[in-house]
Short mmCIF file of C-alpha atoms in Angstrom, two decimals:
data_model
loop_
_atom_site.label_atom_id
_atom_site.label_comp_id
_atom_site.label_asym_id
_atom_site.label_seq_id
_atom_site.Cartn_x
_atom_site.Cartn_y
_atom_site.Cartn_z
CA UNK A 1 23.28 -118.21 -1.67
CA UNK A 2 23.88 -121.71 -1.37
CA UNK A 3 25.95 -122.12 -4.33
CA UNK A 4 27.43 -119.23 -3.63
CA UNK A 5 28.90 -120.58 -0.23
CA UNK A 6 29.65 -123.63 -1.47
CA UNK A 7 32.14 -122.71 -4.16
CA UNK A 8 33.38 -120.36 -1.71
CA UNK A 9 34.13 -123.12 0.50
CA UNK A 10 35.61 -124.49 -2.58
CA UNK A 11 38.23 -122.22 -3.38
CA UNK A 12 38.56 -121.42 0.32
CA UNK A 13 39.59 -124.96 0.78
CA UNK A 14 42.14 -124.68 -2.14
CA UNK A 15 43.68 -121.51 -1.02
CA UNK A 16 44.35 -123.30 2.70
CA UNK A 17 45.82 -126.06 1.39
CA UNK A 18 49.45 -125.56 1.47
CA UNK A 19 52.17 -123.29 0.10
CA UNK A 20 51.74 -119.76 -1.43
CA UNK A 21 48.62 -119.04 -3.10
CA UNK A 22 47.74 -116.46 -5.84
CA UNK A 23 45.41 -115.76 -8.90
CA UNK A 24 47.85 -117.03 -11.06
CA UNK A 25 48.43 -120.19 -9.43
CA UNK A 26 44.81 -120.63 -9.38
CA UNK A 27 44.61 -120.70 -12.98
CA UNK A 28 47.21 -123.03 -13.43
CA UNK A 29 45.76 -125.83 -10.79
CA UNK A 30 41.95 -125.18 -12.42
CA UNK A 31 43.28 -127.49 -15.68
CA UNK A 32 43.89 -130.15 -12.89
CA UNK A 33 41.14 -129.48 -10.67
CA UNK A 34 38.27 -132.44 -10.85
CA UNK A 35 34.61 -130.61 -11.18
CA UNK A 36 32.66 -134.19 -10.32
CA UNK A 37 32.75 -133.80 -6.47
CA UNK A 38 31.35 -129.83 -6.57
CA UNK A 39 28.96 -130.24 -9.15
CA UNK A 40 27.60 -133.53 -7.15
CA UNK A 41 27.17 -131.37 -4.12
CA UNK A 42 26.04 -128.62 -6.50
CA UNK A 43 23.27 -130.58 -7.64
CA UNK A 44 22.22 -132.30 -4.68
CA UNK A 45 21.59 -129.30 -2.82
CA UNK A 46 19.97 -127.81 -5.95
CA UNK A 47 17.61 -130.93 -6.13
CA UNK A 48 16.39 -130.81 -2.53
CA UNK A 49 15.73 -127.10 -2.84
CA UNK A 50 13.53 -127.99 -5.94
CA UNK A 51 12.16 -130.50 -3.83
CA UNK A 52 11.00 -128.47 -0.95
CA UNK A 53 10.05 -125.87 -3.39
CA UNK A 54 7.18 -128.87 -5.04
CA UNK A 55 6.62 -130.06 -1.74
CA UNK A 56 5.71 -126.21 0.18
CA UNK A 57 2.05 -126.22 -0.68
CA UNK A 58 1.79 -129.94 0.93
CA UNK A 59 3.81 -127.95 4.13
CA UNK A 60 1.58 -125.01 4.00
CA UNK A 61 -1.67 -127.37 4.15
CA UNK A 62 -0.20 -129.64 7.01
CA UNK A 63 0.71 -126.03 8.84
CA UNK A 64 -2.99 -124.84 8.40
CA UNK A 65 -4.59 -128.17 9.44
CA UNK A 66 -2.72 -127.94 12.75
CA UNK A 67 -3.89 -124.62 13.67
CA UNK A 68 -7.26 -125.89 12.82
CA UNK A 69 -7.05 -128.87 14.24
CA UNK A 70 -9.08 -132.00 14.68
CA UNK A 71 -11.35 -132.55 12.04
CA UNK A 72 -15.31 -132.20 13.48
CA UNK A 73 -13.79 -130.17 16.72
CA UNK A 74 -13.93 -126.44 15.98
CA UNK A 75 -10.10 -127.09 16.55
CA UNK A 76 -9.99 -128.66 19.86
CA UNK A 77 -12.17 -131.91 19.83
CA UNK A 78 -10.01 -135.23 19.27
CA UNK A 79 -12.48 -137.56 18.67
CA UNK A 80 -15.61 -137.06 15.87
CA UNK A 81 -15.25 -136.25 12.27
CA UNK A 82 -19.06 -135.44 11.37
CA UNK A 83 -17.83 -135.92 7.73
CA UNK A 84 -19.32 -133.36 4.88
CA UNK A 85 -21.34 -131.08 5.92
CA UNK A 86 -24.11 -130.04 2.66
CA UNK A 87 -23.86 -125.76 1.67
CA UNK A 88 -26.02 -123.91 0.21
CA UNK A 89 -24.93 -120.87 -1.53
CA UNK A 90 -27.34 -118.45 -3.60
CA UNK A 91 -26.32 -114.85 -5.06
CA UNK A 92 -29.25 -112.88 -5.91
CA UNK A 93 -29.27 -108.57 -5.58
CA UNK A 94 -29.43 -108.57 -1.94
CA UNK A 95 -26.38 -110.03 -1.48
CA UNK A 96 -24.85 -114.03 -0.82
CA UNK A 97 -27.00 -115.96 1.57
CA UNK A 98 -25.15 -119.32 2.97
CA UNK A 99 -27.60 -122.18 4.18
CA UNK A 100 -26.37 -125.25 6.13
CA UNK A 101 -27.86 -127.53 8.81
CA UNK A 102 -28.65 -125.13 11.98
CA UNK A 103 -26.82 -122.26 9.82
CA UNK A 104 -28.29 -119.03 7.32
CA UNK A 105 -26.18 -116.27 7.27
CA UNK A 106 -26.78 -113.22 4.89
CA UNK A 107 -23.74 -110.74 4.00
CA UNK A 108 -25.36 -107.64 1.55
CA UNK A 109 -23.11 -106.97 -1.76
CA UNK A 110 -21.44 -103.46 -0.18
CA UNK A 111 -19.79 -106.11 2.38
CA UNK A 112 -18.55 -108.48 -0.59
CA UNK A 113 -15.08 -107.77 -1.79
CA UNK A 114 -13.99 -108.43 -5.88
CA UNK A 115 -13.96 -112.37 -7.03
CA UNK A 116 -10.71 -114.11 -6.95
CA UNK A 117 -9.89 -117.20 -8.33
CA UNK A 118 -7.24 -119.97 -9.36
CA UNK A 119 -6.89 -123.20 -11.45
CA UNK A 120 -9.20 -125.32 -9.30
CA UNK A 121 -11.11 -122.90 -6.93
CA UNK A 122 -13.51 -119.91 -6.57
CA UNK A 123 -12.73 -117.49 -3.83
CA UNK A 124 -15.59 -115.08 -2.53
CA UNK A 125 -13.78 -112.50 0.08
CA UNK A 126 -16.32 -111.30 2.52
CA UNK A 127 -15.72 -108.52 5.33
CA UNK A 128 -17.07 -110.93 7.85
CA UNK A 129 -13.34 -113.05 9.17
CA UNK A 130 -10.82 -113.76 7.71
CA UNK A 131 -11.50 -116.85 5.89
CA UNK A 132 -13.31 -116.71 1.98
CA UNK A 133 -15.92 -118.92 0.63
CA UNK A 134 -14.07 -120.85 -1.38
CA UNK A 135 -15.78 -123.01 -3.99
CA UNK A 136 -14.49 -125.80 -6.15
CA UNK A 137 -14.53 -125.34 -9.68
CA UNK A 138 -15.20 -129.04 -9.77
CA UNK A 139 -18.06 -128.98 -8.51
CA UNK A 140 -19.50 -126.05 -10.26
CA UNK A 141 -21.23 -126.56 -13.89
CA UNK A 142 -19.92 -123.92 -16.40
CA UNK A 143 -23.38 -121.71 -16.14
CA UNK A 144 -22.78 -121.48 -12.12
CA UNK A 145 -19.44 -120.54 -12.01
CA UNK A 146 -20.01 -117.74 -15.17
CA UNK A 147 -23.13 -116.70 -13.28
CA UNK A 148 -20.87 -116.50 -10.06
CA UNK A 149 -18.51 -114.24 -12.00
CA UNK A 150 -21.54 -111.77 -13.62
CA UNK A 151 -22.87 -111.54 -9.80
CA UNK A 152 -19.60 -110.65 -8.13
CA UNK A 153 -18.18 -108.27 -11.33
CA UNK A 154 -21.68 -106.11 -11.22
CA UNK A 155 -22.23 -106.27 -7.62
CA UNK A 156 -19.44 -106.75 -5.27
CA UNK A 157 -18.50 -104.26 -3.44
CA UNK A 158 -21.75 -101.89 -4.27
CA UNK A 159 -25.04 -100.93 -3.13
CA UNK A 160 -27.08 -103.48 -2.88
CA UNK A 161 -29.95 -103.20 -5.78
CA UNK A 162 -32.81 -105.24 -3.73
CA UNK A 163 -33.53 -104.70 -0.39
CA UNK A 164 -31.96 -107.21 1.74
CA UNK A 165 -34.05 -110.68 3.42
CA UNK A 166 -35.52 -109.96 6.95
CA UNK A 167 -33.31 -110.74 10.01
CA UNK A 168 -35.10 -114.37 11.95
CA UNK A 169 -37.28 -113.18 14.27
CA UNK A 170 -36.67 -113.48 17.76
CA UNK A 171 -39.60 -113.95 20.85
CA UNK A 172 -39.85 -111.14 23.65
CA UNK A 173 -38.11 -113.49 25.85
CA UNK A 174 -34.79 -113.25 23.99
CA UNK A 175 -31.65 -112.22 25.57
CA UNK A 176 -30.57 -108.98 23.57
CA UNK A 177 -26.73 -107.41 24.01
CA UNK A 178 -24.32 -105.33 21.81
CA UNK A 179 -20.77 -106.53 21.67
CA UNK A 180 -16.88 -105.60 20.05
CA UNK A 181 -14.24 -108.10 21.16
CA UNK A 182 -11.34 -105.64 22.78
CA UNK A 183 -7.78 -106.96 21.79
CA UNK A 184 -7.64 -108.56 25.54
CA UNK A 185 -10.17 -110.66 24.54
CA UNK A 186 -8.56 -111.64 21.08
CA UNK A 187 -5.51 -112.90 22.67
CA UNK A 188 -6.89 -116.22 24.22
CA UNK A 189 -8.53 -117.44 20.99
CA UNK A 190 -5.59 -116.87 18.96
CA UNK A 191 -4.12 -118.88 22.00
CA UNK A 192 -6.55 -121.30 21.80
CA UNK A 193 -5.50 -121.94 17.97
CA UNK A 194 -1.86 -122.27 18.82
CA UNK A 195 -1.98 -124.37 21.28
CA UNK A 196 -4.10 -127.21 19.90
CA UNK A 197 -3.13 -130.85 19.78
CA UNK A 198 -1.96 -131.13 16.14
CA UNK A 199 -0.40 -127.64 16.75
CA UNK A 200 1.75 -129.28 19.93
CA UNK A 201 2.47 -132.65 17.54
CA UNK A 202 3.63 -130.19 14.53
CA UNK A 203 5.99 -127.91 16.54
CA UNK A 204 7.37 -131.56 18.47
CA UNK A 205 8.06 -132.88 14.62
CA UNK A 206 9.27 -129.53 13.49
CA UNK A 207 12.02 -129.64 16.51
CA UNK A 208 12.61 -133.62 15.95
CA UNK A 209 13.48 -132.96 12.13
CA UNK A 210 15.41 -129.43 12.84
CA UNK A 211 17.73 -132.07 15.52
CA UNK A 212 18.20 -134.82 12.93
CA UNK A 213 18.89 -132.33 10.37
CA UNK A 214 21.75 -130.17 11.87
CA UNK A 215 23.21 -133.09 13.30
CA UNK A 216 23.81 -134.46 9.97
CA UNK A 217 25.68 -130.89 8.97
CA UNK A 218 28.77 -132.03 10.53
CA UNK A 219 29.29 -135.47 8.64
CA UNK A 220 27.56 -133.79 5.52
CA UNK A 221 30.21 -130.68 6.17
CA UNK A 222 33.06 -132.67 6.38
CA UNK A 223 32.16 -134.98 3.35
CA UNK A 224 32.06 -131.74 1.16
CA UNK A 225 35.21 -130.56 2.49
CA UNK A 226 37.26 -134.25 1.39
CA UNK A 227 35.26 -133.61 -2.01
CA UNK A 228 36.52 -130.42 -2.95
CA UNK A 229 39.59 -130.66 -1.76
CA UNK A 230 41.98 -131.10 -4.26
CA UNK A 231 44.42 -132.85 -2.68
CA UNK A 232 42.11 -135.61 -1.18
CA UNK A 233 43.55 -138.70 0.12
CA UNK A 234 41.92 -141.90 -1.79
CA UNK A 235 38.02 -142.17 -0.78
CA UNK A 236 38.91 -146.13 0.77
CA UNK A 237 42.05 -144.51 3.05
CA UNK A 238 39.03 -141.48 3.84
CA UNK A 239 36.04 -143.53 4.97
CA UNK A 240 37.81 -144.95 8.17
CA UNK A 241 39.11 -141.82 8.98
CA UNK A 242 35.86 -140.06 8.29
CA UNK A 243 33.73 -142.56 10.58
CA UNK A 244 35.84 -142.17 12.70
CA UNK A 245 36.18 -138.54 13.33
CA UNK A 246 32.29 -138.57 13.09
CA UNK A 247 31.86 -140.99 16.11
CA UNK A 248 33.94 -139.31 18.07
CA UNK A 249 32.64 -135.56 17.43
CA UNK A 250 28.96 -136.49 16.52
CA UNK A 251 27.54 -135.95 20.02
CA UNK A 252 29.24 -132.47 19.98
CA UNK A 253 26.53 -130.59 17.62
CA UNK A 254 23.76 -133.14 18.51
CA UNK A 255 24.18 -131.77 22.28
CA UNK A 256 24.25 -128.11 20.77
CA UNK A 257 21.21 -128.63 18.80
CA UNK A 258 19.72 -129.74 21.63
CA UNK A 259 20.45 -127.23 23.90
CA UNK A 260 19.34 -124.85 21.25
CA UNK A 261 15.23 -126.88 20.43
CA UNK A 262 15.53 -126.71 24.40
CA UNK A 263 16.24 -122.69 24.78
CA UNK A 264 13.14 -122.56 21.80
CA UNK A 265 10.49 -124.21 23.83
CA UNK A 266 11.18 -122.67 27.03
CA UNK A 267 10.81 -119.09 25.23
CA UNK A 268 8.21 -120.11 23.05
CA UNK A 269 5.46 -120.06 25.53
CA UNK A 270 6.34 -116.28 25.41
CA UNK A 271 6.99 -115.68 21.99
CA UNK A 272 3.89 -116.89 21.23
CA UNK A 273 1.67 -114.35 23.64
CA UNK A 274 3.52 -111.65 22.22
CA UNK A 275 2.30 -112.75 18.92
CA UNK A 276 -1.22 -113.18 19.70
CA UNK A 277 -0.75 -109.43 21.09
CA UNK A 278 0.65 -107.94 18.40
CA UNK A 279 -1.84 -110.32 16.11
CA UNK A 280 -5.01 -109.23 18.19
CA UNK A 281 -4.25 -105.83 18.13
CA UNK A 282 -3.39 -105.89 14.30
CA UNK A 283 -7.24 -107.49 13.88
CA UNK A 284 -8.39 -104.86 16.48
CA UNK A 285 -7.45 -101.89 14.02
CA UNK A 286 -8.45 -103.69 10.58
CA UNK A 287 -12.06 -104.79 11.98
CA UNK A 288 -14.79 -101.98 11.59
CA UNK A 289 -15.24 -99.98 15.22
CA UNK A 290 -19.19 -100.81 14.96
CA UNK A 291 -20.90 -103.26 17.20
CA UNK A 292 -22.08 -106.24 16.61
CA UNK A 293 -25.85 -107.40 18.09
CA UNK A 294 -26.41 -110.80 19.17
CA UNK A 295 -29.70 -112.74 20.03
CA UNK A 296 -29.82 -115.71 22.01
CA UNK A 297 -32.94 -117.27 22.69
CA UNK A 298 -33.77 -120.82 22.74
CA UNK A 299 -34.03 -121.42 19.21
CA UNK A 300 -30.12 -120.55 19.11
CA UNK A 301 -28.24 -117.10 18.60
CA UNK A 302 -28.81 -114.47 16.14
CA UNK A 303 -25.97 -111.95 15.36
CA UNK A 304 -25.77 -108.86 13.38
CA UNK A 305 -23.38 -106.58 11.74
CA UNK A 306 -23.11 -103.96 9.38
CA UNK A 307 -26.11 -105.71 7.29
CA UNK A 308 -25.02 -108.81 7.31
CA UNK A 309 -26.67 -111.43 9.78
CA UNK A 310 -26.80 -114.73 10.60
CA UNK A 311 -28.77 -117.12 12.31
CA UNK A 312 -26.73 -120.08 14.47
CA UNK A 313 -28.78 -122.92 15.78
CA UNK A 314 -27.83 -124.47 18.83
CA UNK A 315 -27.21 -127.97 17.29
CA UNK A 316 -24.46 -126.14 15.21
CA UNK A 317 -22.46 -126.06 18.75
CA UNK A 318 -20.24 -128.85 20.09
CA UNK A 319 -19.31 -127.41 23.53
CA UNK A 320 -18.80 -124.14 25.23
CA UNK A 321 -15.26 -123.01 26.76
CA UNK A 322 -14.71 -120.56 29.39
CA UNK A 323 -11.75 -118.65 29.24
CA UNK A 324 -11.71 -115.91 31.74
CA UNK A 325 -15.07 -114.00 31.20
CA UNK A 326 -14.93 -114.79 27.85
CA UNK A 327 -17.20 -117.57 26.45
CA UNK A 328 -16.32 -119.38 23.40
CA UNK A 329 -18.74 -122.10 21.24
CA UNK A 330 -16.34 -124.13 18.69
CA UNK A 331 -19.20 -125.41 15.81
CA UNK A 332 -19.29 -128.26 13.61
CA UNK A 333 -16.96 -126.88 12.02
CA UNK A 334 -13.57 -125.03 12.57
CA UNK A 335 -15.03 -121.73 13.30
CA UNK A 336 -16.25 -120.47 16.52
CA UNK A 337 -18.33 -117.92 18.45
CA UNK A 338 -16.38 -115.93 20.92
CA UNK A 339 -19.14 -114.28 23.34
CA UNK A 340 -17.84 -112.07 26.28
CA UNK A 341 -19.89 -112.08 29.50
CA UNK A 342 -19.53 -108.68 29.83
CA UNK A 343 -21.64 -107.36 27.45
CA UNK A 344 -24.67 -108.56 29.55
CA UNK A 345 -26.69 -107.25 32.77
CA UNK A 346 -26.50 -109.59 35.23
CA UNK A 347 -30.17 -111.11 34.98
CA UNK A 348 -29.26 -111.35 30.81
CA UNK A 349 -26.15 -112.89 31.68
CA UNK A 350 -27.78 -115.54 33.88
CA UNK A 351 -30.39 -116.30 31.28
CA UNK A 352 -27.62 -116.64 28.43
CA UNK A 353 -25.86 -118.73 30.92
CA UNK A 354 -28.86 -120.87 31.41
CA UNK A 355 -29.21 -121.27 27.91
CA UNK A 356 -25.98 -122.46 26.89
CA UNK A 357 -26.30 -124.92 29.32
CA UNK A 358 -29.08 -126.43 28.57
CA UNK A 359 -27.92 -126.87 24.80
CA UNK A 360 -24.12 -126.69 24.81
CA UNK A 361 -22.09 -129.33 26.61
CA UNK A 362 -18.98 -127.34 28.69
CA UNK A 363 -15.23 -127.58 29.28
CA UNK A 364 -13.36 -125.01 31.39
CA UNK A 365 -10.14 -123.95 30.47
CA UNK A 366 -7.64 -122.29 32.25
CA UNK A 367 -6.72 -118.51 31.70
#
């Protein structure tokens, strides 16, 4: 499309140029026509769209880091990296059990989707979020990653062919509940995720480089249209004319632009609540319509789905957030617990409440 509008411009400029124009004539000024000019243009557009074509996966990364955010944070902290944090993985014919510090979660094999994999990775899709287990082929000898393969090819995706490990067991005391998040309740943590720090500084860069950029058009326009045109004054009797029409139009587009990055922010507030709408209620239909169960007690919370379980110490927790009646506990890690209050009688809801504050530092947030 680009080269395509380019040569366009090309011949466009040609045909404008003066006197009558026709095929014929065309032919006859193409012997005299010099090529260096468009095929310069030609193949510096064609090398920065190579370029950004090489570069997209380093964009893609920097895109998903900012909706993450700070490392250490669950996405919102700005301050401590905790560094590596050691996983255990085992596949045996229950299912996969993961093992971390203050973390064992078991999902059964009928909840395990089909292996995927690329040059450098292992990807183990799960039913339970979004996100995969992904493991590095690096780190892998050859006998794990083929055993990884055997497991997932005769397994995933089937009935289990051992029973699967015992849920932790919980004391009398324990605050039991049975919750679904209802799209509502979706929208503020997609929020949360797009309105992180590193999200703010990547959509402030985004709108910094989209200024610069189509500022430079107009010089970058006009120098294209002196270098096809093919009755171009001398390049040293051009240049003073060409700074010169640039100083004095320059602010034109730069004022456009701006009004335009302007017009984006103020709507982007909205754009992007409509977005976690139509997002939330997208996750709202894919997720399965069972309940989950969660245990909190003071050894940490216990939740349960489907099969699967897992076991979340309260260590694992940096801080709690409340957002409306909706609880949320970012981890180590970028992942999080969203917990609504609603889900609980009152006297559970003030023991939960006790609970996370006794173990869970808090910040408040705004609806």
């Amino acid at each position: 499309m680009v080269w395509f509008f380019i040569l366009l411009g090309a011949v466009s400029g040609w045909a404008t140029s003066g006197g009558r124009r026709s095929l014929s004539a065309f032919w006859r000024d193409l012997s005299g026509f010099d090529p260096l000019p468009l095929a310069a243009y030609l193949v510096l557009i064609t090398l920065a769209l190579l370029a950004f074509y090489a570069l997209h996966p380093w964009f893609a990364r920097r895109r998903v880091r900012a909706l993450m955010g700070p490392p250490g944070g669950g996405g919102q902290d700005s301050g401590h990296d905790p560094g590596p944090v050691p996983v255990r993985y085992r596949l045996d014919g229950a299912g996969l059990t993961q093992t971390a510090p203050h973390l064992v979660g078991f999902v059964p094999w009928p909840r395990i989707r089909d292996l995927a994999e690329d040059r450098h990775h292992l990807f183990l899709p799960t039913e339970i979020g979004d996100v995969p287990i992904v493991l590095p082929k690096a780190s892998l000898s050859p006998e794990s990653a083929a055993g990884i393969r055997r497991w997932m090819q005769a397994c995933a995706g089937r009935t289990a062919p051992t029973a699967p490990p015992a849920e932790p067991a919980t004391g009398p005391e324990a605050v039991r509940a049975t919750m679904r998040l209802t799209p509502e309740e979706r929208v503020p943590i997609i929020l949360r995720a797009l309105e992180n720090p590193l999200a703010r500084r990547a959509r402030l860069t985004g709108a910094a480089a989209w200024l610069v950029g189509l500022t430079l058009l107009y010089p970058a326009l006009l120098a294209m249209l002196w270098a096809v045109d093919p009755d171009r004054v001398p390049f040293s009797d051009a240049l003073p004319l060409f700074v010169e029409m640039v100083a004095s139009d320059f602010w034109k587009p730069a004022i456009g632009v701006a009004v335009v990055i302007a017009l984006f922010f103020a709507a982007h507030p909205f754009a992007r609540r409509w977005l976690a709408r139509e997002l939330a209620a997208q996750l709202d239909a894919e997720e399965s319509p069972a309940e989950a169960e969660i245990v909190i007690d003071e050894a940490g919370l216990t939740t349960a789905k489907d099969g699967a379980h897992a076991h979340l110490g309260w260590p694992l927790f940096r801080r709690r957030e409340r957002i409306g009646d909706l609880m949320i506990l970012p981890m180590r890690w970028d992942e999080m617990l969203p917990v609504p209050l609603r889900i609980f009688e009152p006297e559970a809801r003030a023991r939960f409440e006790a609970l996370a504050e006794r173990h869970v530092p808090t910040e408040t947030r705004a609806q």
